[in-house]
mmCIF file of C-alpha atoms and ligand atoms in Angstrom:
data_model
loop_
_atom_site.group_PDB
_atom_site.id
_atom_site.type_symbol
_atom_site.label_atom_id
_atom_site.label_comp_id
_atom_site.label_asym_id
_atom_site.label_seq_id
_atom_site.Cartn_x
_atom_site.Cartn_y
_atom_site.Cartn_z
ATOM 1 C CA MET A 1 33.105 30.724 -28.603
ATOM 2 C CA THR A 2 33.271 26.925 -28.674
ATOM 3 C CA ALA A 3 31.646 25.021 -25.852
ATOM 4 C CA LEU A 4 33.792 23.869 -22.948
ATOM 5 C CA TYR A 5 33.221 20.414 -21.490
ATOM 6 C CA ARG A 6 34.323 18.879 -18.222
ATOM 7 C CA GLY A 7 35.663 15.357 -18.109
ATOM 8 C CA LYS A 8 38.017 12.941 -16.415
ATOM 9 C CA ILE A 9 41.196 11.378 -17.787
ATOM 10 C CA LEU A 10 40.758 7.609 -18.125
ATOM 11 C CA LYS A 11 43.954 6.713 -19.881
ATOM 12 C CA ILE A 12 47.012 8.262 -21.461
ATOM 13 C CA TYR A 13 48.612 6.928 -24.619
ATOM 14 C CA ASN A 14 51.757 8.789 -25.536
ATOM 15 C CA SER A 15 50.402 12.258 -26.159
ATOM 16 C CA LEU A 16 46.757 11.214 -26.429
ATOM 17 C CA TYR A 17 44.395 11.639 -23.518
ATOM 18 C CA ILE A 18 41.253 9.569 -23.239
ATOM 19 C CA VAL A 19 38.605 11.613 -21.483
ATOM 20 C CA VAL A 20 35.109 10.683 -20.389
ATOM 21 C CA ASN A 21 32.622 13.518 -20.389
ATOM 22 C CA ASN A 22 31.049 13.991 -16.966
ATOM 23 C CA ALA A 23 27.609 14.822 -18.255
ATOM 24 C CA THR A 24 27.168 12.559 -21.269
ATOM 25 C CA ASN A 25 29.666 9.707 -20.580
ATOM 26 C CA GLU A 26 30.968 10.210 -24.103
ATOM 27 C CA VAL A 27 34.586 9.077 -24.453
ATOM 28 C CA VAL A 28 36.715 11.580 -26.344
ATOM 29 C CA THR A 29 40.325 11.347 -27.481
ATOM 30 C CA CYS A 30 42.049 14.612 -26.672
ATOM 31 C CA HIS A 31 45.313 16.434 -27.161
ATOM 32 C CA LYS A 32 46.529 18.911 -24.616
ATOM 33 C CA GLN A 33 47.488 22.500 -25.023
ATOM 34 C CA LYS A 34 51.239 23.013 -24.835
ATOM 35 C CA LYS A 35 51.026 25.299 -21.810
ATOM 36 C CA ILE A 36 49.640 22.462 -19.664
ATOM 37 C CA GLU A 37 52.592 20.866 -17.955
ATOM 38 C CA LYS A 38 51.314 17.568 -16.764
ATOM 39 C CA ILE A 39 48.182 15.498 -16.923
ATOM 40 C CA VAL A 40 47.741 12.242 -15.047
ATOM 41 C CA VAL A 41 45.049 9.586 -15.047
ATOM 42 C CA GLY A 42 42.198 10.734 -12.811
ATOM 43 C CA ASP A 43 42.666 14.417 -13.549
ATOM 44 C CA ASN A 44 39.521 16.463 -14.021
ATOM 45 C CA VAL A 45 39.906 18.573 -17.128
ATOM 46 C CA PHE A 46 38.114 21.095 -19.285
ATOM 47 C CA TYR A 47 38.258 20.547 -23.017
ATOM 48 C CA GLU A 48 36.781 21.849 -26.217
ATOM 49 C CA LYS A 49 35.815 19.674 -29.138
ATOM 50 C CA ASN A 50 36.741 19.928 -32.787
ATOM 51 C CA ASN A 51 34.898 17.264 -34.736
ATOM 52 C CA ASP A 52 35.891 13.929 -33.186
ATOM 53 C CA THR A 53 38.826 14.977 -31.066
ATOM 54 C CA GLY A 54 39.183 17.260 -28.105
ATOM 55 C CA ASN A 55 41.651 19.830 -26.918
ATOM 56 C CA ILE A 56 42.359 20.046 -23.190
ATOM 57 C CA LEU A 57 42.592 23.642 -22.039
ATOM 58 C CA LYS A 58 42.692 23.334 -18.268
ATOM 59 C CA VAL A 59 43.400 20.825 -15.493
ATOM 60 C CA GLU A 60 41.654 21.252 -12.157
ATOM 61 C CA ASP A 61 43.761 21.255 -8.995
ATOM 62 C CA ARG A 62 44.253 17.723 -7.679
ATOM 63 C CA ASN A 63 42.867 16.635 -4.311
ATOM 64 C CA ASN A 64 45.641 14.069 -4.124
ATOM 65 C CA CYS A 65 47.765 11.925 -6.386
ATOM 66 C CA LEU A 66 48.911 8.363 -5.790
ATOM 67 C CA LEU A 67 52.502 7.580 -6.655
ATOM 68 C CA LYS A 68 53.494 4.723 -8.866
ATOM 69 C CA PRO A 69 51.192 4.254 -10.645
ATOM 70 C CA GLU A 70 50.081 7.839 -10.638
ATOM 71 C CA VAL A 71 46.359 8.379 -10.229
ATOM 72 C CA ALA A 72 44.896 11.717 -9.261
ATOM 73 C CA ASN A 73 41.820 12.478 -7.182
ATOM 74 C CA VAL A 74 41.436 9.038 -5.640
ATOM 75 C CA ASP A 75 38.541 8.998 -3.190
ATOM 76 C CA GLN A 76 39.043 5.573 -1.711
ATOM 77 C CA VAL A 77 41.768 2.957 -1.668
ATOM 78 C CA PHE A 78 40.790 -0.556 -0.635
ATOM 79 C CA VAL A 79 43.721 -2.572 0.632
ATOM 80 C CA VAL A 80 42.929 -6.235 0.157
ATOM 81 C CA ALA A 81 44.648 -8.802 2.364
ATOM 82 C CA SER A 82 44.064 -12.518 2.462
ATOM 83 C CA ALA A 83 43.926 -14.947 5.295
ATOM 84 C CA LYS A 84 45.467 -17.800 3.328
ATOM 85 C CA SER A 85 47.034 -18.552 -0.058
ATOM 86 C CA PRO A 86 48.805 -16.228 0.242
ATOM 87 C CA ILE A 87 48.976 -15.385 3.943
ATOM 88 C CA ILE A 88 49.526 -11.652 4.159
ATOM 89 C CA SER A 89 51.801 -10.792 7.056
ATOM 90 C CA ASN A 90 51.240 -7.778 9.250
ATOM 91 C CA TYR A 91 54.342 -6.203 7.761
ATOM 92 C CA GLN A 92 53.056 -6.666 4.226
ATOM 93 C CA LEU A 93 49.704 -5.191 5.151
ATOM 94 C CA ASP A 94 51.359 -2.314 7.016
ATOM 95 C CA SER A 95 53.451 -1.537 3.931
ATOM 96 C CA PHE A 96 50.303 -1.125 1.857
ATOM 97 C CA LEU A 97 48.632 0.947 4.550
ATOM 98 C CA VAL A 98 51.646 3.219 4.838
ATOM 99 C CA PHE A 99 51.890 3.572 1.095
ATOM 100 C CA PHE A 100 48.261 4.535 0.611
ATOM 101 C CA ASN A 101 47.683 6.496 3.779
ATOM 102 C CA ASP A 102 47.709 10.189 3.153
ATOM 103 C CA SER A 103 46.094 13.233 4.611
ATOM 104 C CA THR A 104 43.118 13.046 2.259
ATOM 105 C CA THR A 105 42.326 9.333 2.254
ATOM 106 C CA ARG A 106 42.676 6.482 4.662
ATOM 107 C CA PRO A 107 42.441 3.006 3.143
ATOM 108 C CA ILE A 108 39.635 0.598 3.939
ATOM 109 C CA ILE A 109 40.974 -2.887 4.644
ATOM 110 C CA LEU A 110 39.255 -5.903 3.142
ATOM 111 C CA PHE A 111 40.352 -9.160 4.740
ATOM 112 C CA ASN A 112 39.518 -11.692 2.066
ATOM 113 C CA LYS A 113 39.204 -15.485 1.780
ATOM 114 C CA LEU A 114 37.418 -15.750 5.077
ATOM 115 C CA ASP A 115 36.042 -19.087 3.873
ATOM 116 C CA LEU A 116 39.540 -20.592 4.228
ATOM 117 C CA VAL A 117 40.073 -19.746 7.886
ATOM 118 C CA ASN A 118 38.408 -19.849 11.261
ATOM 119 C CA LEU A 119 37.214 -17.014 13.443
ATOM 120 C CA GLU A 120 40.627 -16.696 15.030
ATOM 121 C CA TYR A 121 41.775 -14.785 11.955
ATOM 122 C CA GLN A 122 39.137 -12.169 12.539
ATOM 123 C CA GLU A 123 40.340 -11.795 16.117
ATOM 124 C CA GLN A 124 43.985 -11.521 15.051
ATOM 125 C CA THR A 125 43.245 -8.812 12.539
ATOM 126 C CA LYS A 126 40.904 -6.774 14.725
ATOM 127 C CA LEU A 127 43.878 -4.698 15.795
ATOM 128 C CA TYR A 128 43.494 -2.724 12.576
ATOM 129 C CA LYS A 129 39.936 -1.862 13.462
ATOM 130 C CA ASN A 130 41.131 -0.787 16.890
ATOM 131 C CA LEU A 131 43.691 1.446 15.199
ATOM 132 C CA GLY A 132 40.865 3.243 13.442
ATOM 133 C CA TYR A 133 40.909 1.601 10.025
ATOM 134 C CA GLU A 134 37.589 0.641 8.538
ATOM 135 C CA CYS A 135 37.828 -3.145 8.161
ATOM 136 C CA HIS A 136 35.623 -5.763 6.552
ATOM 137 C CA TRP A 137 36.025 -9.517 6.514
ATOM 138 C CA ILE A 138 34.773 -11.031 3.302
ATOM 139 C CA SER A 139 34.989 -13.885 0.881
ATOM 140 C CA ALA A 140 35.218 -12.499 -2.638
ATOM 141 C CA GLU A 141 34.663 -15.903 -4.178
ATOM 142 C CA ASN A 142 31.432 -16.406 -2.244
ATOM 143 C CA LEU A 143 30.512 -12.772 -1.826
ATOM 144 C CA THR A 144 27.271 -12.452 0.085
ATOM 145 C CA GLU A 145 24.577 -10.211 -1.318
ATOM 146 C CA GLU A 146 24.821 -8.138 1.842
ATOM 147 C CA ASN A 147 28.557 -7.541 1.361
ATOM 148 C CA ARG A 148 28.113 -6.885 -2.341
ATOM 149 C CA VAL A 149 25.480 -4.223 -1.761
ATOM 150 C CA PHE A 150 27.496 -2.737 1.063
ATOM 151 C CA LEU A 151 30.739 -2.554 -0.942
ATOM 152 C CA LEU A 152 28.907 -1.057 -3.912
ATOM 153 C CA SER A 153 27.650 1.673 -1.606
ATOM 154 C CA LYS A 154 31.285 2.338 -0.668
ATOM 155 C CA VAL A 155 32.358 2.827 -4.291
ATOM 156 C CA ALA A 156 29.326 4.695 -5.617
ATOM 157 C CA GLY A 157 30.237 8.051 -7.106
ATOM 158 C CA LYS A 158 33.911 7.596 -6.298
ATOM 159 C CA THR A 159 37.300 7.055 -7.881
ATOM 160 C CA VAL A 160 38.585 3.879 -6.285
ATOM 161 C CA VAL A 161 41.660 1.681 -6.227
ATOM 162 C CA PHE A 162 41.889 -1.939 -5.124
ATOM 163 C CA ALA A 163 45.432 -2.638 -3.979
ATOM 164 C CA GLY A 164 47.029 -5.656 -2.378
ATOM 165 C CA HIS A 165 49.530 -8.426 -2.991
ATOM 166 C CA SER A 166 49.228 -10.654 -5.989
ATOM 167 C CA GLY A 167 46.717 -13.420 -5.381
ATOM 168 C CA VAL A 168 44.744 -11.836 -2.545
ATOM 169 C CA GLY A 169 41.616 -11.722 -4.712
ATOM 170 C CA LYS A 170 41.403 -8.197 -6.136
ATOM 171 C CA SER A 171 40.271 -9.278 -9.597
ATOM 172 C CA THR A 172 37.837 -11.808 -8.173
ATOM 173 C CA LEU A 173 36.238 -9.126 -6.040
ATOM 174 C CA ILE A 174 36.140 -6.570 -8.847
ATOM 175 C CA LYS A 175 34.415 -9.066 -11.141
ATOM 176 C CA LYS A 176 31.792 -9.707 -8.480
ATOM 177 C CA LEU A 177 31.205 -6.015 -7.897
ATOM 178 C CA PHE A 178 31.380 -4.860 -11.496
ATOM 179 C CA PRO A 179 30.504 -7.694 -13.846
ATOM 180 C CA GLU A 180 30.283 -5.113 -16.634
ATOM 181 C CA ALA A 181 33.819 -3.729 -16.168
ATOM 182 C CA GLU A 182 35.353 -6.037 -18.755
ATOM 183 C CA ILE A 183 33.097 -4.689 -21.469
ATOM 184 C CA LYS A 184 34.340 -1.206 -20.756
ATOM 185 C CA ILE A 185 37.943 -2.346 -20.925
ATOM 186 C CA GLY A 186 37.359 -3.736 -24.404
ATOM 187 C CA GLU A 187 35.608 -0.585 -25.467
ATOM 188 C CA ILE A 188 38.514 1.621 -24.553
ATOM 189 C CA SER A 189 41.181 -0.502 -26.161
ATOM 190 C CA GLU A 190 39.124 -0.677 -29.361
ATOM 191 C CA ARG A 191 39.158 3.078 -29.632
ATOM 192 C CA LEU A 192 42.879 3.169 -29.170
ATOM 193 C CA LYS A 193 43.888 0.454 -31.556
ATOM 194 C CA ARG A 194 45.741 2.999 -33.652
ATOM 195 C CA GLY A 195 47.816 4.350 -30.772
ATOM 196 C CA LYS A 196 50.749 2.366 -29.473
ATOM 197 C CA GLN A 197 51.303 2.509 -25.770
ATOM 198 C CA THR A 198 54.868 3.055 -24.680
ATOM 199 C CA THR A 199 54.582 4.179 -21.084
ATOM 200 C CA LYS A 200 53.359 1.768 -18.460
ATOM 201 C CA GLN A 201 50.443 3.505 -16.866
ATOM 202 C CA THR A 202 47.293 2.653 -15.149
ATOM 203 C CA ALA A 203 43.848 3.244 -16.590
ATOM 204 C CA LEU A 204 40.528 4.120 -15.054
ATOM 205 C CA TYR A 205 37.368 2.317 -16.069
ATOM 206 C CA TYR A 206 34.153 4.208 -15.815
ATOM 207 C CA ILE A 207 31.273 2.159 -14.474
ATOM 208 C CA SER A 208 28.085 4.032 -15.153
ATOM 209 C CA ASN A 209 25.770 1.925 -12.935
ATOM 210 C CA THR A 210 27.431 3.199 -9.805
ATOM 211 C CA ASN A 211 29.165 6.226 -11.317
ATOM 212 C CA THR A 212 32.490 4.742 -10.243
ATOM 213 C CA PHE A 213 35.946 5.242 -11.675
ATOM 214 C CA LEU A 214 37.878 2.060 -11.043
ATOM 215 C CA ALA A 215 41.647 1.886 -11.417
ATOM 216 C CA ASP A 216 43.136 -1.000 -13.299
ATOM 217 C CA THR A 217 44.737 -3.412 -10.811
ATOM 218 C CA PRO A 218 48.158 -4.121 -12.388
ATOM 219 C CA GLY A 219 50.603 -1.874 -10.648
ATOM 220 C CA PHE A 220 48.732 -1.995 -7.373
ATOM 221 C CA SER A 221 50.037 -5.365 -6.228
ATOM 222 C CA GLN A 222 53.399 -4.033 -5.074
ATOM 223 C CA VAL A 223 54.404 -1.038 -3.045
ATOM 224 C CA ASP A 224 57.815 0.507 -2.585
ATOM 225 C CA ILE A 225 57.978 2.275 0.726
ATOM 226 C CA THR A 226 61.558 3.447 0.104
ATOM 227 C CA TYR A 227 59.908 6.158 -1.930
ATOM 228 C CA PHE A 228 59.207 7.911 1.384
ATOM 229 C CA THR A 229 61.495 9.629 3.862
ATOM 230 C CA LYS A 230 61.817 8.326 7.419
ATOM 231 C CA GLU A 231 59.891 11.355 8.620
ATOM 232 C CA GLU A 232 57.026 10.599 6.246
ATOM 233 C CA ILE A 233 56.912 6.974 7.380
ATOM 234 C CA LYS A 234 56.762 8.078 11.002
ATOM 235 C CA ASN A 235 53.797 10.313 10.284
ATOM 236 C CA LYS A 236 51.968 7.585 8.409
ATOM 237 C CA PHE A 237 51.843 5.479 11.580
ATOM 238 C CA PHE A 238 49.134 7.804 12.755
ATOM 239 C CA GLU A 239 48.555 5.937 16.029
ATOM 240 C CA PHE A 240 51.981 7.174 17.200
ATOM 241 C CA SER A 241 50.908 10.794 17.270
ATOM 242 C CA GLN A 242 48.881 10.671 20.479
ATOM 243 C CA TYR A 243 51.848 9.206 22.399
ATOM 244 C CA GLN A 244 54.451 11.426 20.782
ATOM 245 C CA GLU A 245 53.760 14.203 23.246
ATOM 246 C CA ASN A 246 55.203 11.974 25.978
ATOM 247 C CA CYS A 247 58.541 11.736 24.153
ATOM 248 C CA LYS A 248 61.396 13.607 25.799
ATOM 249 C CA PHE A 249 62.580 14.995 22.482
ATOM 250 C CA GLY A 250 60.205 16.944 20.313
ATOM 251 C CA ASN A 251 61.708 15.447 17.164
ATOM 252 C CA CYS A 252 61.859 11.907 18.591
ATOM 253 C CA ASN A 253 61.971 9.179 15.948
ATOM 254 C CA HIS A 254 61.010 6.525 18.517
ATOM 255 C CA LEU A 255 64.137 4.510 17.793
ATOM 256 C CA LYS A 256 67.104 4.673 20.178
ATOM 257 C CA GLU A 257 65.968 7.803 22.016
ATOM 258 C CA PRO A 258 65.443 7.571 25.791
ATOM 259 C CA ASN A 259 62.086 8.400 27.406
ATOM 260 C CA CYS A 260 60.090 7.756 24.274
ATOM 261 C CA GLY A 261 56.313 7.908 24.634
ATOM 262 C CA VAL A 262 55.773 5.658 21.636
ATOM 263 C CA LYS A 263 58.078 2.915 22.926
ATOM 264 C CA GLU A 264 56.359 3.152 26.305
ATOM 265 C CA ALA A 265 52.996 2.737 24.586
ATOM 266 C CA VAL A 266 54.336 -0.349 22.790
ATOM 267 C CA ALA A 267 55.573 -1.770 26.105
ATOM 268 C CA GLY A 268 52.167 -1.060 27.625
ATOM 269 C CA ASN A 269 50.351 -2.707 24.678
ATOM 270 C CA GLN A 270 48.581 0.504 23.727
ATOM 271 C CA ILE A 271 50.345 0.354 20.368
ATOM 272 C CA PRO A 272 50.460 -3.167 18.883
ATOM 273 C CA LYS A 273 53.985 -4.565 18.876
ATOM 274 C CA THR A 274 53.555 -5.752 15.282
ATOM 275 C CA ARG A 275 52.942 -2.176 14.161
ATOM 276 C CA TYR A 276 56.053 -0.926 15.904
ATOM 277 C CA ASP A 277 58.063 -3.825 14.434
ATOM 278 C CA SER A 278 56.807 -2.862 10.979
ATOM 279 C CA TYR A 279 57.896 0.704 11.621
ATOM 280 C CA LEU A 280 61.409 -0.437 12.603
ATOM 281 C CA LYS A 281 61.641 -2.661 9.555
ATOM 282 C CA MET A 282 60.608 0.154 7.229
ATOM 283 C CA ILE A 283 63.075 2.598 8.772
ATOM 284 C CA ASP A 284 65.795 -0.026 8.416
ATOM 285 C CA LEU A 285 64.870 -0.590 4.781
ATOM 286 C CA ILE A 286 65.010 3.115 4.025
ATOM 287 C CA GLU A 287 68.397 3.466 5.726
ATOM 288 C CA LYS A 288 69.817 0.513 3.811
ATOM 289 C CA ASN A 289 68.409 1.866 0.593
ATOM 290 C CA LYS A 290 70.119 5.195 1.199
ATOM 291 C CA LYS A 291 73.497 3.521 1.705
ATOM 292 C CA ARG A 292 73.368 1.801 -1.645
HETATM 293 N N1 GTP B 301 38.931 -19.586 -1.254
HETATM 294 C C1 GTP B 301 38.900 -18.370 -1.793
HETATM 295 N N2 GTP B 301 39.639 -18.115 -2.881
HETATM 296 C C2 GTP B 301 39.590 -16.875 -3.405
HETATM 297 C C3 GTP B 301 38.780 -15.855 -2.852
HETATM 298 N N3 GTP B 301 38.957 -14.740 -3.580
HETATM 299 C C4 GTP B 301 39.827 -15.053 -4.559
HETATM 300 N N4 GTP B 301 40.209 -16.345 -4.468
HETATM 301 C C5 GTP B 301 41.137 -17.070 -5.344
HETATM 302 O O1 GTP B 301 42.433 -16.524 -5.201
HETATM 303 C C6 GTP B 301 43.138 -16.592 -6.437
HETATM 304 C C7 GTP B 301 43.702 -15.232 -6.792
HETATM 305 O O2 GTP B 301 42.635 -14.331 -6.998
HETATM 306 P P1 GTP B 301 42.745 -13.054 -7.936
HETATM 307 O O3 GTP B 301 41.436 -12.375 -7.900
HETATM 308 O O4 GTP B 301 43.299 -13.418 -9.249
HETATM 309 O O5 GTP B 301 43.846 -12.221 -7.142
HETATM 310 P P2 GTP B 301 44.480 -10.805 -7.501
HETATM 311 O O6 GTP B 301 44.638 -10.086 -6.225
HETATM 312 O O7 GTP B 301 43.684 -10.135 -8.548
HETATM 313 O O8 GTP B 301 45.905 -11.224 -8.046
HETATM 314 P P3 GTP B 301 46.861 -10.468 -9.105
HETATM 315 O O9 GTP B 301 46.076 -10.323 -10.366
HETATM 316 O O10 GTP B 301 48.028 -11.394 -9.237
HETATM 317 O O11 GTP B 301 47.250 -9.163 -8.481
HETATM 318 C C8 GTP B 301 42.148 -17.119 -7.473
HETATM 319 O O12 GTP B 301 42.394 -18.492 -7.662
HETATM 320 C C9 GTP B 301 40.794 -16.894 -6.817
HETATM 321 O O13 GTP B 301 39.847 -17.835 -7.243
HETATM 322 C C10 GTP B 301 37.987 -16.169 -1.693
HETATM 323 O O14 GTP B 301 37.261 -15.363 -1.137
HETATM 324 N N5 GTP B 301 38.105 -17.441 -1.213
HETATM 325 ZN ZN1 ZN B 302 59.527 8.800 20.755
#
């Protein structure tokens, strides 16, 4: 019997799967057995090796899978916002939080470019901490050693994604955290020179120092919340749930319904008005999208 190895999918090129071996860090180009329906970046797989190439025999069940771009088994999403150039509005931030909030992971928010603003910004954005999100206020450009060490501890041993609008500082931060990441990128593309990529997909970079799988940032600077149903959006505003029991109707959508616990909580400032406004805007967007 040939030996079976366990690895993780870093990148997919047409029908070629680039796998990094969990034990040896060896990067192997694999094919998949026909019976396997679908493999996505981030999948943990078992493969056997014939000379230089591998053959994937099994895909482990996924813990989760991000949509667009698809990445499986993500342990932590960091949503990066910036205080200035560009100013990220609450609605924009909420869209990212909704998009990446699922039952297995809750994003950590990094408020970046703190060097460009005063302390008021920290006060204004504290509402996210009060909602239960882990928040950090940083300056990627002048990242302190303390923040660098702390953030590295947050990514160690994990598959991570840095998401956020274009220009918020994702690449700047990644370069500060993983100065060696670029080398890895070159290494992978060198191996794949022969293959021509046709599908637009993300890639994972393996960073051995911290044992981190880092998703490529392109593709994570936009989110499309119309991918979700209204019901899903409602559930992703997790702060609503504790007030929902005060709603007259069990299936209340907190819109035009009378005696709504969520709307009462907004009126009483227990739920930030900006969050509720974001919710209304998203519901409106989904309804308009449906009509088209
Ligand atoms: N003042 C200041 N500028 C920053 C900071 N972090 C990043 N920048 C600047 O913001 C600009 C955009 O940063 P990037 O790292 O390219 O942003 P990005 O999120 O990767 O953008 P995309 O690649 O378009 O998605 C660059 O000019 C950075 O130098 C910061 O902490 N403070
Ligand atoms: Zn309600």
